[in-house]
Short mmCIF file of C-alpha atoms in Angstrom, two decimals:
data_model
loop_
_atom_site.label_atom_id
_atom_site.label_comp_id
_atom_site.label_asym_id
_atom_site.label_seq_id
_atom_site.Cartn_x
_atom_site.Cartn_y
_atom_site.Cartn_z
CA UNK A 250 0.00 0.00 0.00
CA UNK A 251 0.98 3.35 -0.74
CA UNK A 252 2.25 6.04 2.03
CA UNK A 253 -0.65 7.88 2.95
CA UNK A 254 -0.03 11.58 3.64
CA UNK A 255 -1.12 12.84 7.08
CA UNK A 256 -3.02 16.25 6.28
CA UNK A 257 -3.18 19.09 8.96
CA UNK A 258 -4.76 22.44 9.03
CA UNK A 259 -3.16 25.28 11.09
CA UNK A 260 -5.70 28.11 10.87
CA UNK A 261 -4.64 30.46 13.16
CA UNK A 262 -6.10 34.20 12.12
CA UNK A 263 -5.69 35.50 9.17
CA UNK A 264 -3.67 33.09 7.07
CA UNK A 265 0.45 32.64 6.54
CA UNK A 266 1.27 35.52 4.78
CA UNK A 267 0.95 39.00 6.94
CA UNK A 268 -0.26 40.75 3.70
CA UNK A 269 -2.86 38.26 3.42
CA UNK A 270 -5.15 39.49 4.89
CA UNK A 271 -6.01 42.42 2.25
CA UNK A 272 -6.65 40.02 -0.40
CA UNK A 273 -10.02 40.23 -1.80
CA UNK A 274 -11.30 36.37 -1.05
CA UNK A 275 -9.47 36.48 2.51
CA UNK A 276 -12.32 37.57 5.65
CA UNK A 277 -9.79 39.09 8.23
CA UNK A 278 -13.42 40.29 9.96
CA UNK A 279 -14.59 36.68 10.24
CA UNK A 280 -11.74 35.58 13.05
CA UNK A 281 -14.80 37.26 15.12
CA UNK A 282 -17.49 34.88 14.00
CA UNK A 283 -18.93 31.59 14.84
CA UNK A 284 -20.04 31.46 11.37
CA UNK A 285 -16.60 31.63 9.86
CA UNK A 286 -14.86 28.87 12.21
CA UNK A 287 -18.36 26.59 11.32
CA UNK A 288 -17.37 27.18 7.49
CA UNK A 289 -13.65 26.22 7.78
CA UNK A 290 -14.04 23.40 10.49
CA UNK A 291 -16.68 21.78 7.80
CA UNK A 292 -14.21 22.55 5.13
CA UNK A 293 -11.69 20.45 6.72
CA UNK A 294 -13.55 17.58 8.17
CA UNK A 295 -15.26 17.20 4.38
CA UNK A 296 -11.53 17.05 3.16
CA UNK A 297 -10.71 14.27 5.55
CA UNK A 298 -7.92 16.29 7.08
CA UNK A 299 -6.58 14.66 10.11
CA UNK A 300 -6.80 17.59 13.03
CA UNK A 301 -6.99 21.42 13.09
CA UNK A 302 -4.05 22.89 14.66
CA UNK A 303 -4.28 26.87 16.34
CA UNK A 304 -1.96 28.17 18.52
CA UNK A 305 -1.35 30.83 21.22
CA UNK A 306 -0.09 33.75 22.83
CA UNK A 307 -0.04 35.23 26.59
CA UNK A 308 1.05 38.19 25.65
CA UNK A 309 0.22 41.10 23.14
CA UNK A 310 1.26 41.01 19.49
CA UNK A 311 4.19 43.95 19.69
CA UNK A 312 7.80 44.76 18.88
CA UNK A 313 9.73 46.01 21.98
CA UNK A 314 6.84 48.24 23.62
CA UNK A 315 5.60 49.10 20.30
CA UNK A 316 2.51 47.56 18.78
CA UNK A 317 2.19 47.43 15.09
CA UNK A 318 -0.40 49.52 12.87
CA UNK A 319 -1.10 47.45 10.26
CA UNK A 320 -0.57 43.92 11.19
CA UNK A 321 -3.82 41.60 11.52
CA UNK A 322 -2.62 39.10 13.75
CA UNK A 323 -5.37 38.10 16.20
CA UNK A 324 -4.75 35.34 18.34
CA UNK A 325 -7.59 33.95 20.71
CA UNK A 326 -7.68 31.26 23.11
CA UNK A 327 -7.25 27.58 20.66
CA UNK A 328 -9.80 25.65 23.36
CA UNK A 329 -12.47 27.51 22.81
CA UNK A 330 -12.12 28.12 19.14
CA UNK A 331 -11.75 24.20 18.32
CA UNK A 332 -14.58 23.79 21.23
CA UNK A 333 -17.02 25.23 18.91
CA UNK A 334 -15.62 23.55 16.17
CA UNK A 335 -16.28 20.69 17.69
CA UNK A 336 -19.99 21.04 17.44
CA UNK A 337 -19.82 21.45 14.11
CA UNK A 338 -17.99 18.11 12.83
CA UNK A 339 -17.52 14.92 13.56
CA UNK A 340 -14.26 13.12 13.16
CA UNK A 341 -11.50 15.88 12.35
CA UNK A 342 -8.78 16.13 15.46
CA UNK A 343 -8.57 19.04 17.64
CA UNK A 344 -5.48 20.05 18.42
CA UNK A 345 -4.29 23.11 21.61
CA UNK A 346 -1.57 24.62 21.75
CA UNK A 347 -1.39 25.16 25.99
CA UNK A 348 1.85 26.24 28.05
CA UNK A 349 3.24 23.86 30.59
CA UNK A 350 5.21 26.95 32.18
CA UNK A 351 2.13 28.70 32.88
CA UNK A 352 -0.74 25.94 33.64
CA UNK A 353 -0.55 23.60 35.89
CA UNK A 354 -0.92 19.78 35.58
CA UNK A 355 -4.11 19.71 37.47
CA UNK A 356 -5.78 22.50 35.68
CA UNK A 357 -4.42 21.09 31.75
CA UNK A 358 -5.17 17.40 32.73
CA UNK A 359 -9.10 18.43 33.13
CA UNK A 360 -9.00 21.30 30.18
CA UNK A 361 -7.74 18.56 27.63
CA UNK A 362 -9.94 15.69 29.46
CA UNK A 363 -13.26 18.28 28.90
CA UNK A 364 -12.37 18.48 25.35
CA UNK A 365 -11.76 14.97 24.51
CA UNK A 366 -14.99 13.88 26.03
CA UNK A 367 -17.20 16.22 24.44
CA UNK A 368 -15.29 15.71 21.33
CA UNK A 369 -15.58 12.01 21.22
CA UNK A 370 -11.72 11.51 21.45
CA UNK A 371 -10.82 14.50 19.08
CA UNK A 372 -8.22 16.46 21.48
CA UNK A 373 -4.45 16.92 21.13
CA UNK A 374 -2.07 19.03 22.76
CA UNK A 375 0.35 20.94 21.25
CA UNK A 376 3.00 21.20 24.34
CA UNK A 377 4.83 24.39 24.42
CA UNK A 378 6.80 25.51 27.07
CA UNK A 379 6.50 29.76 26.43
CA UNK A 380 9.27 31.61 25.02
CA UNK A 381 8.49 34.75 24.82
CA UNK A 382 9.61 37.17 27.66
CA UNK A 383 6.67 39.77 27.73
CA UNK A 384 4.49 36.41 28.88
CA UNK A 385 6.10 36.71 32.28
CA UNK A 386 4.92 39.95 33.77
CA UNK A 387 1.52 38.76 33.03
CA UNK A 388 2.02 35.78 35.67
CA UNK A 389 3.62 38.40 38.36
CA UNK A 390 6.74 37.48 37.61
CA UNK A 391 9.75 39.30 36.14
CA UNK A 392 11.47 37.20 33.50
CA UNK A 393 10.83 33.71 32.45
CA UNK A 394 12.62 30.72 33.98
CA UNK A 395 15.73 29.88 31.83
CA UNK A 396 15.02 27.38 28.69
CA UNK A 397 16.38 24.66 30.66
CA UNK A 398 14.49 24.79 33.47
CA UNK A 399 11.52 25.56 31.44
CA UNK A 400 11.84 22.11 29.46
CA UNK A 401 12.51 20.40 33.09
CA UNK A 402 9.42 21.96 34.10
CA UNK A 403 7.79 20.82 31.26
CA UNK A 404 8.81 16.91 31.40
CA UNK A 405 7.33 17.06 34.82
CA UNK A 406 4.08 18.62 33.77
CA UNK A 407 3.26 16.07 31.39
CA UNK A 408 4.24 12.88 33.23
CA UNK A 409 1.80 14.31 36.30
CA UNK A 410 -1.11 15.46 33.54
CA UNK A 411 -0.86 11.59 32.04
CA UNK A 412 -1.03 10.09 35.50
CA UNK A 413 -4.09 11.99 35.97
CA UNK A 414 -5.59 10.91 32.93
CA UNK A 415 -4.99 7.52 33.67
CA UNK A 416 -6.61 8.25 37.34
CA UNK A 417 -9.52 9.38 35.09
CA UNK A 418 -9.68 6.64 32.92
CA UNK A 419 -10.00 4.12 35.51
CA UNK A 420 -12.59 5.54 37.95
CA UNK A 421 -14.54 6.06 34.78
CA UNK A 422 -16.24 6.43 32.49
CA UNK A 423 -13.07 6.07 30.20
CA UNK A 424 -11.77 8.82 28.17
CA UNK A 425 -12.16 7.59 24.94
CA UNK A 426 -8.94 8.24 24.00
CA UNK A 427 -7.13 7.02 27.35
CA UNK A 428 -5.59 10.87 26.71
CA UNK A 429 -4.70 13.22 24.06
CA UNK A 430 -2.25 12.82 21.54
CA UNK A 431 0.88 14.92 22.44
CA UNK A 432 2.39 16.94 19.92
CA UNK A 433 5.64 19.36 20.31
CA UNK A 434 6.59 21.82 18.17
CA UNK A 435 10.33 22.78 19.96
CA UNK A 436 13.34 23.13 17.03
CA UNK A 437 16.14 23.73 19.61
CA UNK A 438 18.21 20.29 21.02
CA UNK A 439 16.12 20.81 24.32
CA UNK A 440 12.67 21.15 22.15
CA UNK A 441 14.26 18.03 20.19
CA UNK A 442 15.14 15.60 23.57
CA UNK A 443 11.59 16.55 24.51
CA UNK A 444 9.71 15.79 21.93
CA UNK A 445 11.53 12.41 21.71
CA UNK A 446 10.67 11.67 25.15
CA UNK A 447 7.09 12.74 24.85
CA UNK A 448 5.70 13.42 21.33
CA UNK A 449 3.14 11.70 19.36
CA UNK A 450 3.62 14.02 16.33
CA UNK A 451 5.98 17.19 16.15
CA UNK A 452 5.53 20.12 13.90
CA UNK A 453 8.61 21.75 12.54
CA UNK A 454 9.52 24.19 9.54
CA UNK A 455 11.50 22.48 6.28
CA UNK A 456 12.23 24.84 3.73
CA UNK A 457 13.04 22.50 1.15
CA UNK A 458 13.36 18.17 1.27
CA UNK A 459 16.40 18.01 2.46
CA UNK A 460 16.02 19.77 5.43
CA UNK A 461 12.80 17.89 6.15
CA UNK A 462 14.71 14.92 5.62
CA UNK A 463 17.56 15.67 8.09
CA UNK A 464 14.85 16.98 10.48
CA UNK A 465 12.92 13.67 10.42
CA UNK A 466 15.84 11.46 10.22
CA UNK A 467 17.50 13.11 13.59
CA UNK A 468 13.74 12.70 15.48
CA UNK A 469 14.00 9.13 14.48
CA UNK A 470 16.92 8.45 16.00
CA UNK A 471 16.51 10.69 19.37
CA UNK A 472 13.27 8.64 19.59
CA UNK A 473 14.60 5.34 19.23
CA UNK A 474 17.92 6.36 21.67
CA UNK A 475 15.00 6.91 24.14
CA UNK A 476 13.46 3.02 23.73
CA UNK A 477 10.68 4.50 21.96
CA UNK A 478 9.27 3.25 18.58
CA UNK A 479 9.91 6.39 15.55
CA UNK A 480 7.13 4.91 13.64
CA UNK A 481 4.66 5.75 15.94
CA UNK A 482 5.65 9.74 16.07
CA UNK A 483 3.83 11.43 12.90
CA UNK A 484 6.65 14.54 11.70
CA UNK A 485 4.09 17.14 10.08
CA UNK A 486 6.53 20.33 8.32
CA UNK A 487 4.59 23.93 7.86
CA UNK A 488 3.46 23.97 4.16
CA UNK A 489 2.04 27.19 2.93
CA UNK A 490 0.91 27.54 -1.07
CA UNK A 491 -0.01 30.17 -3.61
CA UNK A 492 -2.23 28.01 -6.64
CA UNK A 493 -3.15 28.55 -10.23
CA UNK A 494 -3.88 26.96 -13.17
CA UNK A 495 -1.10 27.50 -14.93
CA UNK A 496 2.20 27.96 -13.29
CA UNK A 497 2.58 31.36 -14.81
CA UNK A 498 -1.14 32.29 -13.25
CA UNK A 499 0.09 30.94 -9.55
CA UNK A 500 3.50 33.20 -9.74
CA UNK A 501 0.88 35.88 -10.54
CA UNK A 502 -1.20 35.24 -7.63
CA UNK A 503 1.94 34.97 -5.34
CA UNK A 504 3.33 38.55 -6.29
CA UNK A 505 0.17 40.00 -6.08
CA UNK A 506 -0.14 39.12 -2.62
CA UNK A 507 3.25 40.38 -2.18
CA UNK A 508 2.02 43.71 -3.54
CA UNK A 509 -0.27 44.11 -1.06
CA UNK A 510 2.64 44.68 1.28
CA UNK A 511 4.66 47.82 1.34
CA UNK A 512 8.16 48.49 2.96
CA UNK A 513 6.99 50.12 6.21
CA UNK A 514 4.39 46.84 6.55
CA UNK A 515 7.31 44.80 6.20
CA UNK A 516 9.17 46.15 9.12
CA UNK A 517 6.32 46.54 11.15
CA UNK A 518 6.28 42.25 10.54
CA UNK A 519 9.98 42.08 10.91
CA UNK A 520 9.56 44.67 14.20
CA UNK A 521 6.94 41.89 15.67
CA UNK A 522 9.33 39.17 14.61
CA UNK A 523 11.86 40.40 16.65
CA UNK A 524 10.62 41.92 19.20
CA UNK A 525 12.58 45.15 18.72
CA UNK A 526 11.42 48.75 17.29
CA UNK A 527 12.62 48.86 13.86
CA UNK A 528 10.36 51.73 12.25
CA UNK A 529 12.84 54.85 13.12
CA UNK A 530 15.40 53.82 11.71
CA UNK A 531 15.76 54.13 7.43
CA UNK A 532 14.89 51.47 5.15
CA UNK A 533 17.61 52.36 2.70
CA UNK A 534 20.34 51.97 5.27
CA UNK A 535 22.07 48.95 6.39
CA UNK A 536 20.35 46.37 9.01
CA UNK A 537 20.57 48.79 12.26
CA UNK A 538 22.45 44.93 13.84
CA UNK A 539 24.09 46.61 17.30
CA UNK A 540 20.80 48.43 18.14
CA UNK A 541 18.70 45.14 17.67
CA UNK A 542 20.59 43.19 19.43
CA UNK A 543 20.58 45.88 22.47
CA UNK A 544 16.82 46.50 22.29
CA UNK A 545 15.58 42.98 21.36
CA UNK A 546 13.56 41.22 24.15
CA UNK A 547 14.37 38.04 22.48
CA UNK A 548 17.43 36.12 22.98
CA UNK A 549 19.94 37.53 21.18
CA UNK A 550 22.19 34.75 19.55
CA UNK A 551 19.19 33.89 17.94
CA UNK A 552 18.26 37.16 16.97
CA UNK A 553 21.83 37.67 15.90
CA UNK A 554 21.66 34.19 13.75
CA UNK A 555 18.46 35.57 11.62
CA UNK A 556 20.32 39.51 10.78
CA UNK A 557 24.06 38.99 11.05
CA UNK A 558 24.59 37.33 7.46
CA UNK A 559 22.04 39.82 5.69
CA UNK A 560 23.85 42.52 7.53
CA UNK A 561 27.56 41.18 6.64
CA UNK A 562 26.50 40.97 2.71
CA UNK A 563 25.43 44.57 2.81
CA UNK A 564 21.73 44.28 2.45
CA UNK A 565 19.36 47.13 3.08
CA UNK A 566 16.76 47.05 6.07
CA UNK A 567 14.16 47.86 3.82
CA UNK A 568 15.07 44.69 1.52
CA UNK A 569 15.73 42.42 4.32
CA UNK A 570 12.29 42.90 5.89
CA UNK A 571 10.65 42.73 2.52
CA UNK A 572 12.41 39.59 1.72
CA UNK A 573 11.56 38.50 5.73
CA UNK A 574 8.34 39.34 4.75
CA UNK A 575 7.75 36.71 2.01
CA UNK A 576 9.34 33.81 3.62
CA UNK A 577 7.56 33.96 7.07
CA UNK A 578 9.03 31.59 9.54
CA UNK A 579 11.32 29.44 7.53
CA UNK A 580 8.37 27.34 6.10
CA UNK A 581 8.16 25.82 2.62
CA UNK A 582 6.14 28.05 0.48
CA UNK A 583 5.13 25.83 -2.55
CA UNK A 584 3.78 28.30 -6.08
CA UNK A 585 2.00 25.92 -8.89
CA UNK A 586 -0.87 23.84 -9.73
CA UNK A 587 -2.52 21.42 -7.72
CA UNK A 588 -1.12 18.16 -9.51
CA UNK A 589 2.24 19.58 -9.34
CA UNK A 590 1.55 20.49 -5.71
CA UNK A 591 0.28 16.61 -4.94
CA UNK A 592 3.49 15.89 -7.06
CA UNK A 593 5.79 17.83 -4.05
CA UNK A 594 4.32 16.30 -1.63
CA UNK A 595 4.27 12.66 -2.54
CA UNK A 596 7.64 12.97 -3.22
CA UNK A 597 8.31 14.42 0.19
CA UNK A 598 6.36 11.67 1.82
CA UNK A 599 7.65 9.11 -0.49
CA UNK A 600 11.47 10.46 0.29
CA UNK A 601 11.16 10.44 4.10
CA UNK A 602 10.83 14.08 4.75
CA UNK A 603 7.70 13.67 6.41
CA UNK A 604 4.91 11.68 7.54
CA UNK A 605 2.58 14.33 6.03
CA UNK A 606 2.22 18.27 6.64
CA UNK A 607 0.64 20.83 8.69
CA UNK A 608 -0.96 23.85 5.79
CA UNK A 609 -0.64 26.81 6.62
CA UNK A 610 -3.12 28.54 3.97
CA UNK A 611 -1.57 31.54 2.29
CA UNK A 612 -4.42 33.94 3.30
CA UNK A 613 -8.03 32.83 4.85
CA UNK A 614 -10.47 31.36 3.57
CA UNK A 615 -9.53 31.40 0.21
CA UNK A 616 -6.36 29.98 0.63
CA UNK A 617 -7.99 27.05 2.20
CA UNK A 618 -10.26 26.98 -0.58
CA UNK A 619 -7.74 26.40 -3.52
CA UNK A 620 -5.99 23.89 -1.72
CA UNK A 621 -8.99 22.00 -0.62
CA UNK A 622 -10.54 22.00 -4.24
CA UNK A 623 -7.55 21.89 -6.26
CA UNK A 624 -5.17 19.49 -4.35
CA UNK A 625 -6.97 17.05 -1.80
CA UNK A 626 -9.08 15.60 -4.61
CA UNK A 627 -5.89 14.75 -6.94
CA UNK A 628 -4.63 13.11 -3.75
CA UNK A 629 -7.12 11.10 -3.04
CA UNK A 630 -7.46 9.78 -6.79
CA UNK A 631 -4.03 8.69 -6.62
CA UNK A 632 -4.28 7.07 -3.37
CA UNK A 633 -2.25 8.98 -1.09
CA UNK A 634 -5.34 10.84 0.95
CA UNK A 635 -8.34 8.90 2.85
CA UNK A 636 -11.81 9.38 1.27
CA UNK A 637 -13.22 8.22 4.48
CA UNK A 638 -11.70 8.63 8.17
CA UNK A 639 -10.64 4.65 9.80
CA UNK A 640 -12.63 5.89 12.99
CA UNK A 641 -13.30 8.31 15.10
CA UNK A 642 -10.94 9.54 17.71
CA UNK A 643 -7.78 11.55 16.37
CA UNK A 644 -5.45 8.28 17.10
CA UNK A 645 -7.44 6.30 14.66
CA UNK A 646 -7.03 8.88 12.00
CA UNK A 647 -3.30 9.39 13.13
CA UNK A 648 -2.77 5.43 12.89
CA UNK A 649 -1.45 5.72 16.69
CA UNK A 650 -2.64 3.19 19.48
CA UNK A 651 -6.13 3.65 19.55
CA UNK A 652 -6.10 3.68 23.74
CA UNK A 653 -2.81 5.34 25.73
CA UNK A 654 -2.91 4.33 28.96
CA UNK A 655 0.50 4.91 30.38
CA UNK A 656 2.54 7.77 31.57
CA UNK A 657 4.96 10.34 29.40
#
């Protein structure tokens, strides 16, 4: 049998690209509706997705004490939003994204066990473990614990969370999923250990197959250094498209999006990104590097790692945020038709850089739209996508155990 391509939909906001959301089929209003999240929940579900995937933030979208103008980026809390969504289908998964460094394992353990019982064994939880620093005055507290302590916290939070589900599941009546899948989402070698130890399925960024094939290939072996079995960990990459019929007519649509995007927009993005003030300084000057690095709120060897090279090669602030601007986070962004599209990403699957991928759409709902019309039904006629889901909890779909009983 053919490799079947896992299929998840990460619809946070407004869509993947932050000009997006002035694009004439894209509803940046509707991230206030029940209406819109009933249309795109049914949307997926019909296209036998696997889970939808939104994500979150404890702290306000800004960029050093400055919060952008023209940036649509609203982020609200991923349990209620697939809560409703819930109501609405009936076998696509449901998948949080909730901090172990500000939740404890008491108050997470009944969140996720509330959702996969009304759900019918739909929840996941995307484990994070809160990185950025403006979360921490919001808890009382003046910077975050250190990254290493944070990921100690976190192994802790989760083994206590799964002994209470188990607790659960045996006074009864059982969860009917035993507990949620875990997912992680952590690139750095402590985000990597952990999601070896823990994960069911990990999203990560891959540019391009070969770094989706290294990417897999080292979680394969960190989970099978840790006694645990790699094929039962899904790896889903960030994939983000701009479709036509015609490849010329899809390189249209992907520069007019573009277009909707100005210079001062794309530092504004690149501000957010970086969590440091760039619109004083001038976009036909070099990349301002010494100031970011001593007004960033983010660490700064990773700060340094995205803006040194640009800066060493000469490039302009204005260009580098423009360019910054069109390849947001260091996802693939693929520009074609659907078949070639399907094409990509059975030869990804096919090659081993993945077990299937997360889409990001490029702007929302149309985005979701094309791909859902154009590329799940060339897919499924050449076997790679389900017609019909194998049950309904979201380890049946996933292929996991169908009951997970035991601890982290």
């Amino acid at each position: 049998m053919s490799k079947q391509i896992h299929l998840w939909a990460f619809l946070q906001g407004i869509g993947f690209f932050p000009t997006g959301w002035r694009h004439p089929r894209a509803a940046p209003e509707g991230v206030f509706s029940m209406d819109y999240y009933a249309r795109v929940a049914k949307m997926v579900d019909d296209a036998r997705f696997d889970a939808i995937v939104f994500g979150d933030q404890l702290q306000s979208r800004g960029a050093g004490g400055r919060t952008p103008a023209r940036l649509a980026m609203p982020t609200l809390d991923p349990v209620s939003l697939l809560m409703a969504m819930a109501a609405v289908t009936e076998h696509v998964g449901l998948v949080a994204t909730v901090s172990t460094t500000y939740n404890t394992p008491e108050m997470l353990a009944e969140r996720f066990a509330a959702m996969d019982r009304i759900s019918g064994g739909r929840a996941g939880w995307n484990i994070v473990t809160t990185a950025h620093p403006e979360t921490a005055p919001n808890f009382g507290e003046a910077q975050l614990p250190p990254k290493d302590q944070r990921y100690r916290h976190a192994v802790d939070v989760v083994a206590k969370a799964c002994e209470l589900w188990a607790a659960m599941d045996k006074a009864g009546p059982a969860l009917p999923q035993g507990r949620p899948v875990l997912v992680q989402a952590g690139q750095s070698p402590e985000g990597r250990d952990f999601a070896a130890r823990t994960a069911e399925a990990i999203f990560c960024p891959a540019a391009n197959i070969d770094a989706g094939i290294d990417f897999r290939n080292d979680m394969r072996n960190r989970i099978a250094a840790v006694g645990r079995n790699p094929d039962g960990v899904r790896v889903m990459p960030g994939l983000s498209c701009v479709l036509g019929g015609t490849e010329e007519e899809a390189r249209a649509n992907h520069a007019a999006i573009l277009d909707m995007g100005d210079v001062p927009l794309a530092i504004e993005y690149l501000s957010e990104s970086l969590c440091c003030d760039l619109t004083p300084f001038d976009p036909d000057a070099a990349i301002p590097v010494d100031a970011i690095l001593a007004n960033t709120l983010l660490p700064k060897a990773d700060v340094a790692k995205s803006v040194q090279p640009a800066a060493e090669k000469g490039t302009k602030l204005g260009d580098f945020a423009a360019n910054f601007m069109r390849h947001p986070r260091g996802h693939n962004v693929f520009i074609g038709t659907g078949e070639q599209m399907a094409d990509m990403m059975i030869e990804w699957r096919d090659s081993g850089a993945c077990d299937g991928f997360t889409l990001q759409p490029s702007y929302m709902p149309g985005g979701l739209e094309d791909f859902v019309e154009q590329v799940v039904p060339v897919l499924q006629q050449r076997g790679r996508l389900r017609r019909e889901y194998p049950g309904s909890t979201l380890r049946e779909t996933l292929g996991l155990s169908a009951r997970m009983r035991e601890a982290a």
